[in-house]
Amino acid sequence: MSSGPPIRRRPTGPVRPGQQPQVNVIGRSIRRFDGKGKVTGETPFGGDLAGPEAYTALVIRSPHPHCEIEDVELAAARAIPGVVAIFTGDDIGGTNRHGLIRRDQEVFSRRARFMGDCLGLIVAATPKIAQRALEAVKVSYKELPIVATMDDALAEGSYPLHETGNVLSTELIRRGDADSALAESDVVVNTETRTQCVDHAFLDREAGMAYMEDGVVTIYASGQWIHEERRLVALALGLPQERVRIIQPATGGAFGGREDISIQIYLGLAALKLDHPVRIEYTREESMIARHKRHPIRIEYTLGATREGVLTAAKVRILSDEGAYASTGPAVLRKAVSHCTGPYRVPNIHADGVAVFTNNNPTGAMRGFGACQLAIAYESAIVELSRVLKIDVVELKRINLLDDGEGVTTDQKIPVVGVRDCMEAALRRIGWDKRSYETPAPHLRRGYGVSTICFGVGYGDGFPDASRARVRMADDGVVEVFTGGVDFGQGLHSLAAQIAAKELGVDPLAVRVVASDTHRTPESGSSSATRQTVFTGNAVRLAASEVAGQLLDVAAAYTGLHWDDLELRGNAIAAKHDIAGHEDRTVVLPLRQAVRLGRERGYALDVESCFKPRTVAKQKGTGKSPRAFITYMFASHVAEVLVDIETGEVKVARIVAAHDVGKAINPQQVEGQIEGGVVQGLGMALMEEVVSEGGFMKNASFTDYIIPTIVDTPTIEALVIERDDPEGPYGARGVGEPGLIGTPPAILGAIADAIGTQVHETPANAERVWKAIKRSERAGDGASA
Amino acid sequence: MTNASGVEEQTLTLPSEQEVEKLRAAEATWSLSFTLNGESVELMVDPTETLYDTLRERLRLIGTKGACLEGECGSCTVLLDGKPVTACLVTSPQVQGRTVVTVEGLAKDDRLHPVQESFIACGAVQCGYCTPGLIVSAAALLAHNSTPSVEEVREALEGNLCRCTGYTKIIDAVLEAAGDEPAVMSVGGEK
Ligand code: FES
Ligand code: FES
């Protein structure tokens, strides 16, 4: 294995306790304030909140992927001592429905459309008794035909899974005239890419508790958008929203997997009906069976170019497996279609996408959200084109990557396109021009792959996407930040503290963050779509800078100095520069005193702000939009792999990931997001696959669903590129998803470079790689050395 | 009583505290004693339950996590007689008379273990769910090998899954705790 040059870590170390807080807190790796509780094990996650004093709830799930429930026989279970109650659809007061885009899933199903559908809820005194009751429940049902695959779903006379049939939604892009442009192109390549179903596999299983407090159903559970979850719980249970309170405990990962509702309604119902604390915790198997997944997508890609390698047109057909319910499917399909040509200049585009229902797990949000499947497809077409044109893939990219001000797939013009900077930085780091194909053994082949990708930030497409945040000065002079945005490890709450600290001149570690409680914090939207740095970051900045302005006014009135000569720093208001009597830039007013004075003068020092940038809905008939997303992220990854041509096994030797994040507010956290995304991408590229046969999930365990370990993972070399974003706080653009998106195409490209042929189906596990090698040997072009 | 849809509603009479106590006591029939984080403990457990459940449910030590409960993820790692084991695969009677250290036993009088310190400093904590198990595994490694190589760190932590960090900063943290400079690359800020 070759290793990179011995480059030392840049000293962006965390602020140690006792160290002086710095005025410039943006761009520094402030240590996260939730670190200590997490390393000592004190921090409670959802499953840690309630002990045996709470009742245990257990979900009765469908015995079959598609069936009409005739009867759920509960008498025997109810007779077991210690069984407190068993709830079914008859016990629920509201709509008994949920779903993020369509309310198409019943809380308690009468007709099950996948194995995870819930038929009832057992509540018992202990987990053991609940388990015994579950075993005593008898379900009788009528089997319905199983729609196992997308082809089944689209087949003539297929059994309709929903009243609207088996097509959930369609999307398109029409730009220029792709058919004529392809006809006139010097070369045209065709690829077909199939991506797999992937599980989020966050470690913290769905778990939580609920109880009644003053008539309010109080639910501790981990989601991604607590205010939306409150709306869904209230609707399903038939309660006004004020009677539902959701509090998010520490959350062990999400990655899109907590966007659909999970345990919240069950917990709320049981607490409401029993007026007693109730807890619930899925097993790993249940977590994997019940939760939505990443869409498997099939992509037919036709790409045309001139002899010189200039792209002329793309024709793309996308077919996406929705599974049993809509979830966020229509948005995922739109994201896939609207990102179908990635960061390339393609003047003519003709793209169609169709999302179809099957009896598999519902598919919905997962990091990458349709864009990562398409990145695999367009990069595969680029590799194919490079082979046919005999133009090095990097050269081909240099010819066709977008420049500042040019339009992406939707024809939205992007002012700052950092993709070339990313690619050149990544190539320099890997040592592209001097790359070596030497291997330690004759059965090994080395290969290198380069990806270049883009990703629209936020919900976009005209959705009223907003974040609110509140900043107030407490009487003790402490800065408090209130946000409803949830942190499942990505560091949003530390980021909010850092931004408030910057604006108010205090130590970020001294900021008090009140977060993720629907009764105490304003709605900050979803922690998804790579949006929180920009959205909640901006909302916090707006609120904090207004509070800062009020404090300056107070100090100006008190000192007689002009507010513009003052600044907030070091827990005080101080003179900004040399002004008479303040040559040494002395403190004019400690913060605590300023707060007292301000309150006396009627300043609330308590501001709630909203950041709600508008986007523009897609144009009918073309799918174009002048502003589909508020901004775009760009990234480039280079992977180096070693392939064992006897077994097909792939070892990733190096991955360099260069991301234009606009501005890294906390570089260490930014690197952490990139590195984590890369390893999830490595899992998607090489090993992870939810296997379903006839609607039955075959590998619902960590024994059978394999995610990367530390041994599978090389050191990730994250490069942070900073080209200021005009919309983001301090120029920041977000970082969550692209780390994943850039990885599979880089690894697949490296495999193709190593073995001389592409693997078009993910994951590229040993079997598929081996088969690709054999196929190309038979075809006579052999593995390149 | 029938509800709006004409279906008979179950009568919801909650069991009394005493009844629940009795049901719980009926499950805990085994008297267990062992040394936990330096102190001897004695309690009644269900003889079929795992050490994971005993620690969390009966002793309310929540630092031991459980992502899989089938020995695959390492998030429940504790030290049994000094060796890392997955608490979800150990039945509680197996620890009779033995010594168990959990993550709660690593910090001494509010002074964090060096691995705990370095995990925070190096950004090796994101969601934190894998963290206690990783810290216990890393502490066990450093206890017998104070200058591990990157490959030795990988080997020692192979049984601990992390879905958030990408492992790079975890390796940084273990090496830093070992008193080494982080020997791996991870650079920010290339313009
Ligand atoms: S919970 Fe014990 S190994 Fe996963
Ligand atoms: S930090 Fe989330 S699983 Fe490791």
PDB file of N, CA and C in Angstrom, chain B residues 58-99:
ATOM      1  N   ARG B  58     -30.664  -2.954  36.384  1.00  0.00           N
ATOM      2  CA  ARG B  58     -30.701  -3.097  37.843  1.00  0.00           C
ATOM      3  C   ARG B  58     -29.763  -2.122  38.536  1.00  0.00           C
ATOM      4  N   LEU B  59     -28.616  -1.866  37.930  1.00  0.00           N
ATOM      5  CA  LEU B  59     -27.667  -0.959  38.576  1.00  0.00           C
ATOM      6  C   LEU B  59     -27.733   0.450  37.982  1.00  0.00           C
ATOM      7  N   ARG B  60     -28.503   0.610  36.927  1.00  0.00           N
ATOM      8  CA  ARG B  60     -28.733   1.894  36.268  1.00  0.00           C
ATOM      9  C   ARG B  60     -27.428   2.579  35.838  1.00  0.00           C
ATOM     10  N   LEU B  61     -26.473   1.751  35.408  1.00  0.00           N
ATOM     11  CA  LEU B  61     -25.253   2.302  34.815  1.00  0.00           C
ATOM     12  C   LEU B  61     -25.472   2.327  33.306  1.00  0.00           C
ATOM     13  N   ILE B  62     -25.784   3.518  32.788  1.00  0.00           N
ATOM     14  CA  ILE B  62     -26.244   3.604  31.395  1.00  0.00           C
ATOM     15  C   ILE B  62     -25.106   3.803  30.401  1.00  0.00           C
ATOM     16  N   GLY B  63     -23.875   3.891  30.883  1.00  0.00           N
ATOM     17  CA  GLY B  63     -22.748   4.117  29.976  1.00  0.00           C
ATOM     18  C   GLY B  63     -22.486   2.937  29.061  1.00  0.00           C
ATOM     19  N   THR B  64     -22.856   1.756  29.467  1.00  0.00           N
ATOM     20  CA  THR B  64     -22.691   0.576  28.625  1.00  0.00           C
ATOM     21  C   THR B  64     -23.833   0.551  27.619  1.00  0.00           C
ATOM     22  N   LYS B  65     -23.488   0.701  26.352  1.00  0.00           N
ATOM     23  CA  LYS B  65     -24.511   0.835  25.314  1.00  0.00           C
ATOM     24  C   LYS B  65     -24.764  -0.500  24.627  1.00  0.00           C
ATOM     25  N   GLY B  66     -25.813  -0.545  23.805  1.00  0.00           N
ATOM     26  CA  GLY B  66     -26.126  -1.802  23.138  1.00  0.00           C
ATOM     27  C   GLY B  66     -26.723  -1.576  21.769  1.00  0.00           C
ATOM     28  N   ALA B  67     -25.906  -1.526  20.749  1.00  0.00           N
ATOM     29  CA  ALA B  67     -26.437  -1.270  19.414  1.00  0.00           C
ATOM     30  C   ALA B  67     -26.995  -2.525  18.768  1.00  0.00           C
ATOM     31  N   CYS B  68     -26.515  -3.705  19.193  1.00  0.00           N
ATOM     32  CA  CYS B  68     -26.973  -4.900  18.481  1.00  0.00           C
ATOM     33  C   CYS B  68     -27.455  -6.012  19.406  1.00  0.00           C
ATOM     34  N   LEU B  69     -26.868  -6.131  20.581  1.00  0.00           N
ATOM     35  CA  LEU B  69     -27.175  -7.201  21.525  1.00  0.00           C
ATOM     36  C   LEU B  69     -26.924  -8.588  20.931  1.00  0.00           C
ATOM     37  N   GLU B  70     -25.993  -8.648  19.991  1.00  0.00           N
ATOM     38  CA  GLU B  70     -25.642  -9.968  19.462  1.00  0.00           C
ATOM     39  C   GLU B  70     -24.141 -10.070  19.216  1.00  0.00           C
ATOM     40  N   GLY B  71     -23.364  -9.290  19.943  1.00  0.00           N
ATOM     41  CA  GLY B  71     -21.917  -9.460  19.890  1.00  0.00           C
ATOM     42  C   GLY B  71     -21.228  -8.907  18.664  1.00  0.00           C
ATOM     43  N   GLU B  72     -21.905  -8.036  17.897  1.00  0.00           N
ATOM     44  CA  GLU B  72     -21.327  -7.591  16.630  1.00  0.00           C
ATOM     45  C   GLU B  72     -20.786  -6.165  16.641  1.00  0.00           C
ATOM     46  N   CYS B  73     -21.140  -5.365  17.633  1.00  0.00           N
ATOM     47  CA  CYS B  73     -20.840  -3.932  17.488  1.00  0.00           C
ATOM     48  C   CYS B  73     -19.869  -3.382  18.517  1.00  0.00           C
ATOM     49  N   GLY B  74     -19.705  -4.051  19.631  1.00  0.00           N
ATOM     50  CA  GLY B  74     -18.750  -3.589  20.642  1.00  0.00           C
ATOM     51  C   GLY B  74     -19.211  -2.415  21.481  1.00  0.00           C
ATOM     52  N   SER B  75     -20.424  -1.934  21.275  1.00  0.00           N
ATOM     53  CA  SER B  75     -20.830  -0.750  22.041  1.00  0.00           C
ATOM     54  C   SER B  75     -21.093  -1.083  23.511  1.00  0.00           C
ATOM     55  N   CYS B  76     -21.168  -2.388  23.834  1.00  0.00           N
ATOM     56  CA  CYS B  76     -21.399  -2.803  25.215  1.00  0.00           C
ATOM     57  C   CYS B  76     -20.113  -3.288  25.881  1.00  0.00           C
ATOM     58  N   THR B  77     -18.974  -2.924  25.306  1.00  0.00           N
ATOM     59  CA  THR B  77     -17.702  -3.453  25.818  1.00  0.00           C
ATOM     60  C   THR B  77     -17.438  -3.016  27.263  1.00  0.00           C
ATOM     61  N   VAL B  78     -17.111  -3.981  28.101  1.00  0.00           N
ATOM     62  CA  VAL B  78     -16.671  -3.719  29.478  1.00  0.00           C
ATOM     63  C   VAL B  78     -15.429  -4.580  29.716  1.00  0.00           C
ATOM     64  N   LEU B  79     -14.736  -4.311  30.802  1.00  0.00           N
ATOM     65  CA  LEU B  79     -13.584  -5.145  31.135  1.00  0.00           C
ATOM     66  C   LEU B  79     -14.005  -6.194  32.152  1.00  0.00           C
ATOM     67  N   LEU B  80     -13.750  -7.451  31.822  1.00  0.00           N
ATOM     68  CA  LEU B  80     -14.018  -8.547  32.758  1.00  0.00           C
ATOM     69  C   LEU B  80     -12.654  -9.111  33.145  1.00  0.00           C
ATOM     70  N   ASP B  81     -12.319  -8.976  34.415  1.00  0.00           N
ATOM     71  CA  ASP B  81     -10.974  -9.327  34.884  1.00  0.00           C
ATOM     72  C   ASP B  81      -9.912  -8.702  33.969  1.00  0.00           C
ATOM     73  N   GLY B  82     -10.154  -7.454  33.603  1.00  0.00           N
ATOM     74  CA  GLY B  82      -9.164  -6.700  32.837  1.00  0.00           C
ATOM     75  C   GLY B  82      -9.223  -6.886  31.332  1.00  0.00           C
ATOM     76  N   LYS B  83     -10.018  -7.846  30.856  1.00  0.00           N
ATOM     77  CA  LYS B  83     -10.070  -8.100  29.406  1.00  0.00           C
ATOM     78  C   LYS B  83     -11.378  -7.565  28.830  1.00  0.00           C
ATOM     79  N   PRO B  84     -11.303  -6.923  27.651  1.00  0.00           N
ATOM     80  CA  PRO B  84     -12.548  -6.431  27.056  1.00  0.00           C
ATOM     81  C   PRO B  84     -13.459  -7.574  26.611  1.00  0.00           C
ATOM     82  N   VAL B  85     -14.731  -7.485  27.018  1.00  0.00           N
ATOM     83  CA  VAL B  85     -15.733  -8.463  26.573  1.00  0.00           C
ATOM     84  C   VAL B  85     -16.989  -7.689  26.178  1.00  0.00           C
ATOM     85  N   THR B  86     -17.839  -8.314  25.385  1.00  0.00           N
ATOM     86  CA  THR B  86     -19.108  -7.688  25.042  1.00  0.00           C
ATOM     87  C   THR B  86     -20.149  -8.128  26.076  1.00  0.00           C
ATOM     88  N   ALA B  87     -20.621  -7.158  26.854  1.00  0.00           N
ATOM     89  CA  ALA B  87     -21.508  -7.472  27.981  1.00  0.00           C
ATOM     90  C   ALA B  87     -22.822  -8.096  27.541  1.00  0.00           C
ATOM     91  N   CYS B  88     -23.184  -7.924  26.266  1.00  0.00           N
ATOM     92  CA  CYS B  88     -24.445  -8.490  25.802  1.00  0.00           C
ATOM     93  C   CYS B  88     -24.347  -9.991  25.580  1.00  0.00           C
ATOM     94  N   LEU B  89     -23.114 -10.520  25.570  1.00  0.00           N
ATOM     95  CA  LEU B  89     -22.959 -11.962  25.363  1.00  0.00           C
ATOM     96  C   LEU B  89     -22.559 -12.685  26.649  1.00  0.00           C
ATOM     97  N   VAL B  90     -22.436 -11.954  27.747  1.00  0.00           N
ATOM     98  CA  VAL B  90     -22.052 -12.561  29.010  1.00  0.00           C
ATOM     99  C   VAL B  90     -23.310 -12.668  29.866  1.00  0.00           C
ATOM    100  N   THR B  91     -23.650 -13.865  30.338  1.00  0.00           N
ATOM    101  CA  THR B  91     -24.788 -13.915  31.255  1.00  0.00           C
ATOM    102  C   THR B  91     -24.287 -13.514  32.639  1.00  0.00           C
ATOM    103  N   SER B  92     -25.157 -12.909  33.406  1.00  0.00           N
ATOM    104  CA  SER B  92     -24.714 -12.334  34.677  1.00  0.00           C
ATOM    105  C   SER B  92     -24.119 -13.364  35.635  1.00  0.00           C
ATOM    106  N   PRO B  93     -24.702 -14.579  35.741  1.00  0.00           N
ATOM    107  CA  PRO B  93     -24.067 -15.549  36.646  1.00  0.00           C
ATOM    108  C   PRO B  93     -22.596 -15.824  36.298  1.00  0.00           C
ATOM    109  N   GLN B  94     -22.212 -15.604  35.036  1.00  0.00           N
ATOM    110  CA  GLN B  94     -20.813 -15.825  34.647  1.00  0.00           C
ATOM    111  C   GLN B  94     -19.839 -14.868  35.326  1.00  0.00           C
ATOM    112  N   VAL B  95     -20.323 -13.741  35.819  1.00  0.00           N
ATOM    113  CA  VAL B  95     -19.384 -12.784  36.425  1.00  0.00           C
ATOM    114  C   VAL B  95     -19.323 -12.954  37.949  1.00  0.00           C
ATOM    115  N   GLN B  96     -20.012 -13.940  38.469  1.00  0.00           N
ATOM    116  CA  GLN B  96     -19.989 -14.214  39.907  1.00  0.00           C
ATOM    117  C   GLN B  96     -18.540 -14.229  40.427  1.00  0.00           C
ATOM    118  N   GLY B  97     -18.284 -13.386  41.424  1.00  0.00           N
ATOM    119  CA  GLY B  97     -16.973 -13.363  42.060  1.00  0.00           C
ATOM    120  C   GLY B  97     -15.873 -12.716  41.239  1.00  0.00           C
ATOM    121  N   ARG B  98     -16.211 -12.181  40.088  1.00  0.00           N
ATOM    122  CA  ARG B  98     -15.162 -11.625  39.223  1.00  0.00           C
ATOM    123  C   ARG B  98     -15.189 -10.090  39.250  1.00  0.00           C
ATOM    124  N   THR B  99     -14.297  -9.504  38.457  1.00  0.00           N
ATOM    125  CA  THR B  99     -14.143  -8.055  38.506  1.00  0.00           C
ATOM    126  C   THR B  99     -14.583  -7.447  37.182  1.00  0.00           C
TER     127      THR B  99
END
